XYZ file of C-alpha atoms in Angstrom:
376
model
C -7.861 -31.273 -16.900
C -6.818 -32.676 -13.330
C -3.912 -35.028 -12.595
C -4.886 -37.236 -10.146
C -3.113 -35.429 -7.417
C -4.437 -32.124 -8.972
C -0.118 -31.134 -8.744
C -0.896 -30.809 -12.912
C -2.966 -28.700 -14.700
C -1.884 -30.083 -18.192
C 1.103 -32.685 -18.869
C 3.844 -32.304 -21.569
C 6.666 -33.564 -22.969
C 9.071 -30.667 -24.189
C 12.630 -30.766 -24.793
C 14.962 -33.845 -24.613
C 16.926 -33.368 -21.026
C 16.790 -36.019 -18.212
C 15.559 -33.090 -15.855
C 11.946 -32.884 -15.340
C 10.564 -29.173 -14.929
C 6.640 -28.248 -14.318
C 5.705 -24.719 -14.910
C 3.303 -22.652 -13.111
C 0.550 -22.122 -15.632
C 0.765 -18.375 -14.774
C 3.597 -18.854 -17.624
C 3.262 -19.491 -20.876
C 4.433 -21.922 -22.564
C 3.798 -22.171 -26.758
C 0.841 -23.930 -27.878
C -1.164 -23.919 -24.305
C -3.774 -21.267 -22.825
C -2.292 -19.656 -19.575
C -5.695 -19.924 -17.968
C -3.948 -18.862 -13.795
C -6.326 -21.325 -12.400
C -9.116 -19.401 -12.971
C -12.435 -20.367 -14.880
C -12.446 -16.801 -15.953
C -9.810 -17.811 -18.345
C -11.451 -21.069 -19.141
C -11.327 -20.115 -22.870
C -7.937 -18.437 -22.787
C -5.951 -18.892 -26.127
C -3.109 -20.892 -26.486
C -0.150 -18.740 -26.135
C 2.342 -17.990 -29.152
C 5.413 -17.629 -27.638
C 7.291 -19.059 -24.688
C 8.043 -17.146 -21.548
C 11.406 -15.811 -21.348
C 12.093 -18.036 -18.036
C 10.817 -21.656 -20.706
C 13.366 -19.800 -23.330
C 16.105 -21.052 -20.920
C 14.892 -23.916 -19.279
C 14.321 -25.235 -22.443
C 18.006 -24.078 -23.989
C 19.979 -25.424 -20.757
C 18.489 -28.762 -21.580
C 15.932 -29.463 -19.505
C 12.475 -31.265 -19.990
C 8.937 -29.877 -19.593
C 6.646 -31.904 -18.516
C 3.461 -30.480 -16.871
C 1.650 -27.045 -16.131
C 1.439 -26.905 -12.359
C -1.955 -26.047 -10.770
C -1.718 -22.726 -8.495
C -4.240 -20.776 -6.172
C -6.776 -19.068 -8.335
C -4.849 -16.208 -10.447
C -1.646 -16.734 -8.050
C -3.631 -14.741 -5.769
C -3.892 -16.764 -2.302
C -1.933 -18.585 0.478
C -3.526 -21.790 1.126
C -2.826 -23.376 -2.390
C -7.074 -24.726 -2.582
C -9.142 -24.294 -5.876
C -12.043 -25.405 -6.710
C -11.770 -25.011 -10.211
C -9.127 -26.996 -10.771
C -8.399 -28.882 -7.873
C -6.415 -28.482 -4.705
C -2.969 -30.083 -5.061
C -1.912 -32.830 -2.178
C 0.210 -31.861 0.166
C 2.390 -35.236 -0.602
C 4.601 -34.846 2.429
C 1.908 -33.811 4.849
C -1.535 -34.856 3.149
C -3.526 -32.934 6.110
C -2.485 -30.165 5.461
C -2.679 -27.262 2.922
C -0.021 -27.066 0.206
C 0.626 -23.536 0.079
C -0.089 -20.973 -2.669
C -0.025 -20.009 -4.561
C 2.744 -21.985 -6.364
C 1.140 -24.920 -5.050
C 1.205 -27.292 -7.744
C 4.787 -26.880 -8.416
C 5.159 -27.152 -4.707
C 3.437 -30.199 -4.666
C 4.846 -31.892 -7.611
C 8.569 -31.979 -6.581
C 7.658 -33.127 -3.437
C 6.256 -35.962 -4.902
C 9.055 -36.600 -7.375
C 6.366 -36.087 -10.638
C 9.704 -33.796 -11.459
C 12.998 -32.996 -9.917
C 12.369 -28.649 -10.568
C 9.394 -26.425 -9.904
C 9.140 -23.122 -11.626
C 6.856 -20.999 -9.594
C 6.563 -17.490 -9.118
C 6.314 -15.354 -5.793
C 5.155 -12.232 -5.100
C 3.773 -12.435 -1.714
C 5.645 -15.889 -0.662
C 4.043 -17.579 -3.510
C 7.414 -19.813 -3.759
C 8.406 -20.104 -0.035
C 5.308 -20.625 1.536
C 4.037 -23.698 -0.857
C 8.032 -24.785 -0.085
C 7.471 -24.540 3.577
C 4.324 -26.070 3.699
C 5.268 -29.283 1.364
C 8.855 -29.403 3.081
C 10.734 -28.579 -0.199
C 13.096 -25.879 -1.136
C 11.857 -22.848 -2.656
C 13.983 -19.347 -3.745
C 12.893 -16.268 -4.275
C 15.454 -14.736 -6.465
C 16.394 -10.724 -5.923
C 13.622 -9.074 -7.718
C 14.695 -8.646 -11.556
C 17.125 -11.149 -11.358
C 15.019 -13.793 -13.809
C 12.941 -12.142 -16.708
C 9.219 -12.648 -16.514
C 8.700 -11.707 -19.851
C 5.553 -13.935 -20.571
C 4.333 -14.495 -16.780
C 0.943 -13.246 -15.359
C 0.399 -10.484 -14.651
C 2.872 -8.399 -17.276
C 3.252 -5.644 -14.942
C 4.766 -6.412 -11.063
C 7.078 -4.693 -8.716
C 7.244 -7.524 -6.099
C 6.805 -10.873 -8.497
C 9.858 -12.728 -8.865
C 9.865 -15.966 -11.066
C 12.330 -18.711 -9.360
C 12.787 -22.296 -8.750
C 11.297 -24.909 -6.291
C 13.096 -28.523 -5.850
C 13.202 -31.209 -3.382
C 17.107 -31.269 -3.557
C 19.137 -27.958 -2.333
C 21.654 -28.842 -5.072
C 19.264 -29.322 -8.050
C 17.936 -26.196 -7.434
C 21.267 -24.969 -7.196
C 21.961 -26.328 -11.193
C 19.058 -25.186 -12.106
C 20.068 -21.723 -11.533
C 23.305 -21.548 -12.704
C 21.825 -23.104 -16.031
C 19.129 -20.458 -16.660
C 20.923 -17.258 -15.224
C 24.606 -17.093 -16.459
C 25.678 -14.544 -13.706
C 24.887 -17.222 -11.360
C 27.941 -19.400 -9.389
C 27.477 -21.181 -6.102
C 30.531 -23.115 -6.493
C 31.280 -25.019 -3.447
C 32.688 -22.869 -0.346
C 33.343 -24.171 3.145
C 33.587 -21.074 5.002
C 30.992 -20.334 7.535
C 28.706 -17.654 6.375
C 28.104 -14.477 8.494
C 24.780 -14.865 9.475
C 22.492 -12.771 11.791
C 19.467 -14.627 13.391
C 16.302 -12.301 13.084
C 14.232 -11.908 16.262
C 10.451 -12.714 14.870
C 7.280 -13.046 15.806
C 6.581 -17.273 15.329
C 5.787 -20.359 17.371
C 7.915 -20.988 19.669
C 8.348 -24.593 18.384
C 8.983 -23.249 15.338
C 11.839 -20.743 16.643
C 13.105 -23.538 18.774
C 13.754 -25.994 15.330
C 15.289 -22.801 13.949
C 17.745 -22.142 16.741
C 18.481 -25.685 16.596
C 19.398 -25.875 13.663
C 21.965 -22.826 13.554
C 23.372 -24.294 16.713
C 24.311 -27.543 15.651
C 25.807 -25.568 12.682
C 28.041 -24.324 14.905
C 26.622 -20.325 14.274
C 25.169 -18.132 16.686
C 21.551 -18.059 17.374
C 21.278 -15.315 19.301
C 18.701 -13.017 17.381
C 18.332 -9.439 17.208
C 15.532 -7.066 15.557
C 15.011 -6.381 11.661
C 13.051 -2.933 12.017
C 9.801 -2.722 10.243
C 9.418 -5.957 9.783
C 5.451 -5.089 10.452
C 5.305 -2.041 8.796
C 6.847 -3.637 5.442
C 4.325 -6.556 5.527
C 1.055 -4.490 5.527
C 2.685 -2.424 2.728
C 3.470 -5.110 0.321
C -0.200 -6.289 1.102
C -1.145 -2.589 -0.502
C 0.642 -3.160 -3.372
C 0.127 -6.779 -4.179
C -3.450 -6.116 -3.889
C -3.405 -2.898 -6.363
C -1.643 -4.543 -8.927
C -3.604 -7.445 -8.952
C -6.488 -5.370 -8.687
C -5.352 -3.445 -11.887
C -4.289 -7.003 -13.663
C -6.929 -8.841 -12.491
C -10.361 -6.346 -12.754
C -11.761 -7.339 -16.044
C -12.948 -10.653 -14.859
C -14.165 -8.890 -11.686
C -17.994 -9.215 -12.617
C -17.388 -12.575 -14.680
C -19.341 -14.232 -12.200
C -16.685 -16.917 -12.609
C -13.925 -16.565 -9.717
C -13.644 -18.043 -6.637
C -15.403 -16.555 -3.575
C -12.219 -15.892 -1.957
C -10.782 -14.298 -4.961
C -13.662 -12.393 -5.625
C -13.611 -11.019 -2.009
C -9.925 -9.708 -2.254
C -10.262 -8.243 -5.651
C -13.255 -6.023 -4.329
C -11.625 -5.017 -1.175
C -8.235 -4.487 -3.499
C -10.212 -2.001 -5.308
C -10.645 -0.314 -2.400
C -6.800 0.722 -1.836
C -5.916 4.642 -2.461
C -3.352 6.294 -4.062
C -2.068 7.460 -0.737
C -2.027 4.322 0.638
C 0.346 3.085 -2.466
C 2.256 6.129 -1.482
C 3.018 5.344 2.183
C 3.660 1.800 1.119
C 6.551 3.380 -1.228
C 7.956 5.013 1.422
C 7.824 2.104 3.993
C 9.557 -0.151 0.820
C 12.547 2.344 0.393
C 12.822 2.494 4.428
C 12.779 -1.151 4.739
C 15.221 -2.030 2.057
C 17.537 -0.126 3.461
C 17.026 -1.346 6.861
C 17.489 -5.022 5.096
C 20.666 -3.192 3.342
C 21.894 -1.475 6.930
C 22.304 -5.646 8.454
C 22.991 -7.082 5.805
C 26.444 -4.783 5.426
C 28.046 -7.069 8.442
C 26.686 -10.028 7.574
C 26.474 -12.847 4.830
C 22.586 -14.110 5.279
C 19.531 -13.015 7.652
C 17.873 -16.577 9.394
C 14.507 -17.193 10.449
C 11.460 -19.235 10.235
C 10.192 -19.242 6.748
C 6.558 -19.537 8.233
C 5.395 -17.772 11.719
C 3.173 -20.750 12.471
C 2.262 -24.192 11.368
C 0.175 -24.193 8.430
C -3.935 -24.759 8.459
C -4.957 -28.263 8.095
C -6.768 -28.632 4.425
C -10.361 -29.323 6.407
C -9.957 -25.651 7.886
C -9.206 -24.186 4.942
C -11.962 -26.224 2.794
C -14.350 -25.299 5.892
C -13.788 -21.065 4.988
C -10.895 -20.566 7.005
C -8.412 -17.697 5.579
C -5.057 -17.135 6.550
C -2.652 -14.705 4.913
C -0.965 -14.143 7.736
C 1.170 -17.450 7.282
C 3.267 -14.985 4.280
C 4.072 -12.770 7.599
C 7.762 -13.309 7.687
C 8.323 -14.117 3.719
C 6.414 -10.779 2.213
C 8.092 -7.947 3.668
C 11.315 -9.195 1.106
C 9.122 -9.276 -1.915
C 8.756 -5.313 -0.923
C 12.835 -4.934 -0.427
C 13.749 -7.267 -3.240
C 16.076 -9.473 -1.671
C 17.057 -13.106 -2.425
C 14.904 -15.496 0.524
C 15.307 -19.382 -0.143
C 13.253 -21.626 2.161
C 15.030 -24.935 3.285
C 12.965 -27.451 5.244
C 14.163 -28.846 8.835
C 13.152 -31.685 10.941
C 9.515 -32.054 10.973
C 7.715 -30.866 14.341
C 5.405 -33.728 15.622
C 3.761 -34.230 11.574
C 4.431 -30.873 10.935
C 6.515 -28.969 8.298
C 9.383 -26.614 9.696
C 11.170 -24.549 7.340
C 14.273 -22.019 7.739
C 14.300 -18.899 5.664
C 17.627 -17.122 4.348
C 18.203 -13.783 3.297
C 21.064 -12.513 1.782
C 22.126 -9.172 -0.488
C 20.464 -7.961 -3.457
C 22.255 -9.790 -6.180
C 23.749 -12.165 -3.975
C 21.836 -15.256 -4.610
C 24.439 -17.295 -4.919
C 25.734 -16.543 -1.543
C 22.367 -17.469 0.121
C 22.332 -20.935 -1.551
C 26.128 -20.993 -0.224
C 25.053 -20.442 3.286
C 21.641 -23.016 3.036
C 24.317 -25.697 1.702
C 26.713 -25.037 4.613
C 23.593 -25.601 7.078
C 22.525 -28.629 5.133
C 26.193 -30.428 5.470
C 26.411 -29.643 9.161
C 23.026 -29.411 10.917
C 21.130 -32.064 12.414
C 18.138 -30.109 12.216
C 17.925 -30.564 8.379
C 16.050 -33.777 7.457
């Protein structure tokens, strides 16, 4: 079942294109189970039709060739499973990968395939981007049909793309979503540094990079920033909860599964209320700065991530999806390009732009890319 990097869950060869794509096997793909990951799903059928988001990779004329590994049910940070294996981290092979699009993550950065199609409802895209210094976007919520990913039923998962080359991923889009044109603009975006919450190494490579852009780094403050990442920890963990329960008492998911599903259970109806309420509040916030400006900037990750023997030792960390969550709640286009490594470590810069306005967001990361000397 393993590749021998544990990047592939199955391997394939669909479709006639030069372009290599690996799908996150929380999508299904004709012919093969859509097992998440998870033993629980060990006997899964094969599925009978493709996923809406395969529909088009397949018709733009790409090539399948692999079901990515992922954190167990797409429902972790770190990218480990011991089911299936834990993807390397080809870039930075002491580290984690990411999650919980790790595989895809993992497999682009190691050129097995020049796209990724993950999915992120938490960060599951970014983070797994960050960590394996790729590029990862998270398109604006709705913007790519997930007819045919796990779980059916979402309001913060977002299927997107994940590539080691900011203008692949670029084709890639425009190929699969008509609507969407990045056409080549050299105008300096209008772009508003957040003031976060990170390492100050990492804020450092960040400012760096906008600098030698020739854009101002000076940041200011994206209000409830907080408030909008404990909420869309409320509702990621009731809907997975509600996707997720009948294999609760399997006896066949990971422990650190396990443990989130039963404290998920746990969430009240009031607290999905409150989280509503923070989610309108925020996206308009996002909506308020966003009115004088192209793109938001900051560090896709608030710190550097855990080294694999931490994480294999027990260690948890959720708060690495700190600065990438709270725009799964407001539903706006994030892409994650890497910078510079820090001293063997991965350094990303996150983008934010208008709902809808993907395009402008890749606009802005390709500007930064041509003029930075941040970007590696």
């Amino acid at each position: 079942m393993k590749s021998t990097s544990s990047a592939l869950v199955h391997a394939l060869d669909l479709g006639t294109g030069p372009a290599r794509v690996v799908v996150k096997d929380s999508i299904d793909i004709a012919g093969y189970p859509t097992r998440a990951g998870c033993a629980a799903l060990a006997e899964a059928p094969p599925a009978t039709r493709h996923a809406a988001i395969v529909e088009r990779t397949l018709a733009a004329g790409y090539r399948l060739v692999g079901k990515a590994n992922l954190h167990e049910l797409a429902f972790g940070m770190s990218g480990l499973n011991a089911w299936t294996g834990t993807p390397e981290n080809p870039r930075f092979p002491a580290l984690i990968p990411g999650g919980s699009s790790s595989g895809s993550a993992a497999a682009v950065a190691a050129g097995l395939a020049e796209i990724g199609i993950g999915t992120d409802t938490g960060g599951s895209i970014r983070v797994p981007a960050a960590c394996c210094g790729v590029y990862g976007l998270k398109p604006s919520f709705g913007r790519l049909d997930r007819r045919g990913v796990m779980p059916a039923h979402s309001s913060l998962d977002c299927v997107g793309p994940l590539s080691a080359d900011l203008d692949t991923l670029i084709a890639f889009m425009a190929a699969v979503d008509p609507t969407f044109s990045a056409s080549a603009d050299n105008t300096p975006p209008s772009l508003c540094a957040l003031a976060v919450s990170a390492d100050p190494a990492i804020r450092g490579a960040v400012a760096a990079c906008l600098e030698s852009a020739g854009l101002d780094s000076t940041t200011r403050p994206l209000p409830l920033m907080d408030e909008a990442y404990a909420a869309a920890m409320v509702l990621i963990n009731r809907e997975t909860y509600l996707a997720c329960r009948p294999w609760l008492d399997s006896g066949r998911l990971g422990a650190d599964v396990e443990r989130r599903l039963r404290a998920a259970a746990e969430i009240t109806d009031a607290e999905v209320h409150e989280a509503e309420a923070v989610r309108r509040a925020f996206a308009a916030s996002v909506d308020r700065l966003l009115e004088g400006h192209t793109v938001l900037a900051l560090p896709t990750l608030p710190h550097f991530p855990l080294t694999l023997a931490a994480a294999e030792a027990g260690q948890q960390d959720l708060t690495i999806s700190a600065l990438v969550r709270p725009f799964n709640l407001s539903g706006h286009p994030a892409l994650s390009l890497p910078l510079a490594p820090d001293h063997g470590r991965p350094v990303s810069l996150q983008l934010v732009g208008r709902r809808g306005d993907d395009a402008g967001v890749c606009r802005a990361a390709r500007y930064l890319l041509a003029r930075s000397a941040a970007t590696p």
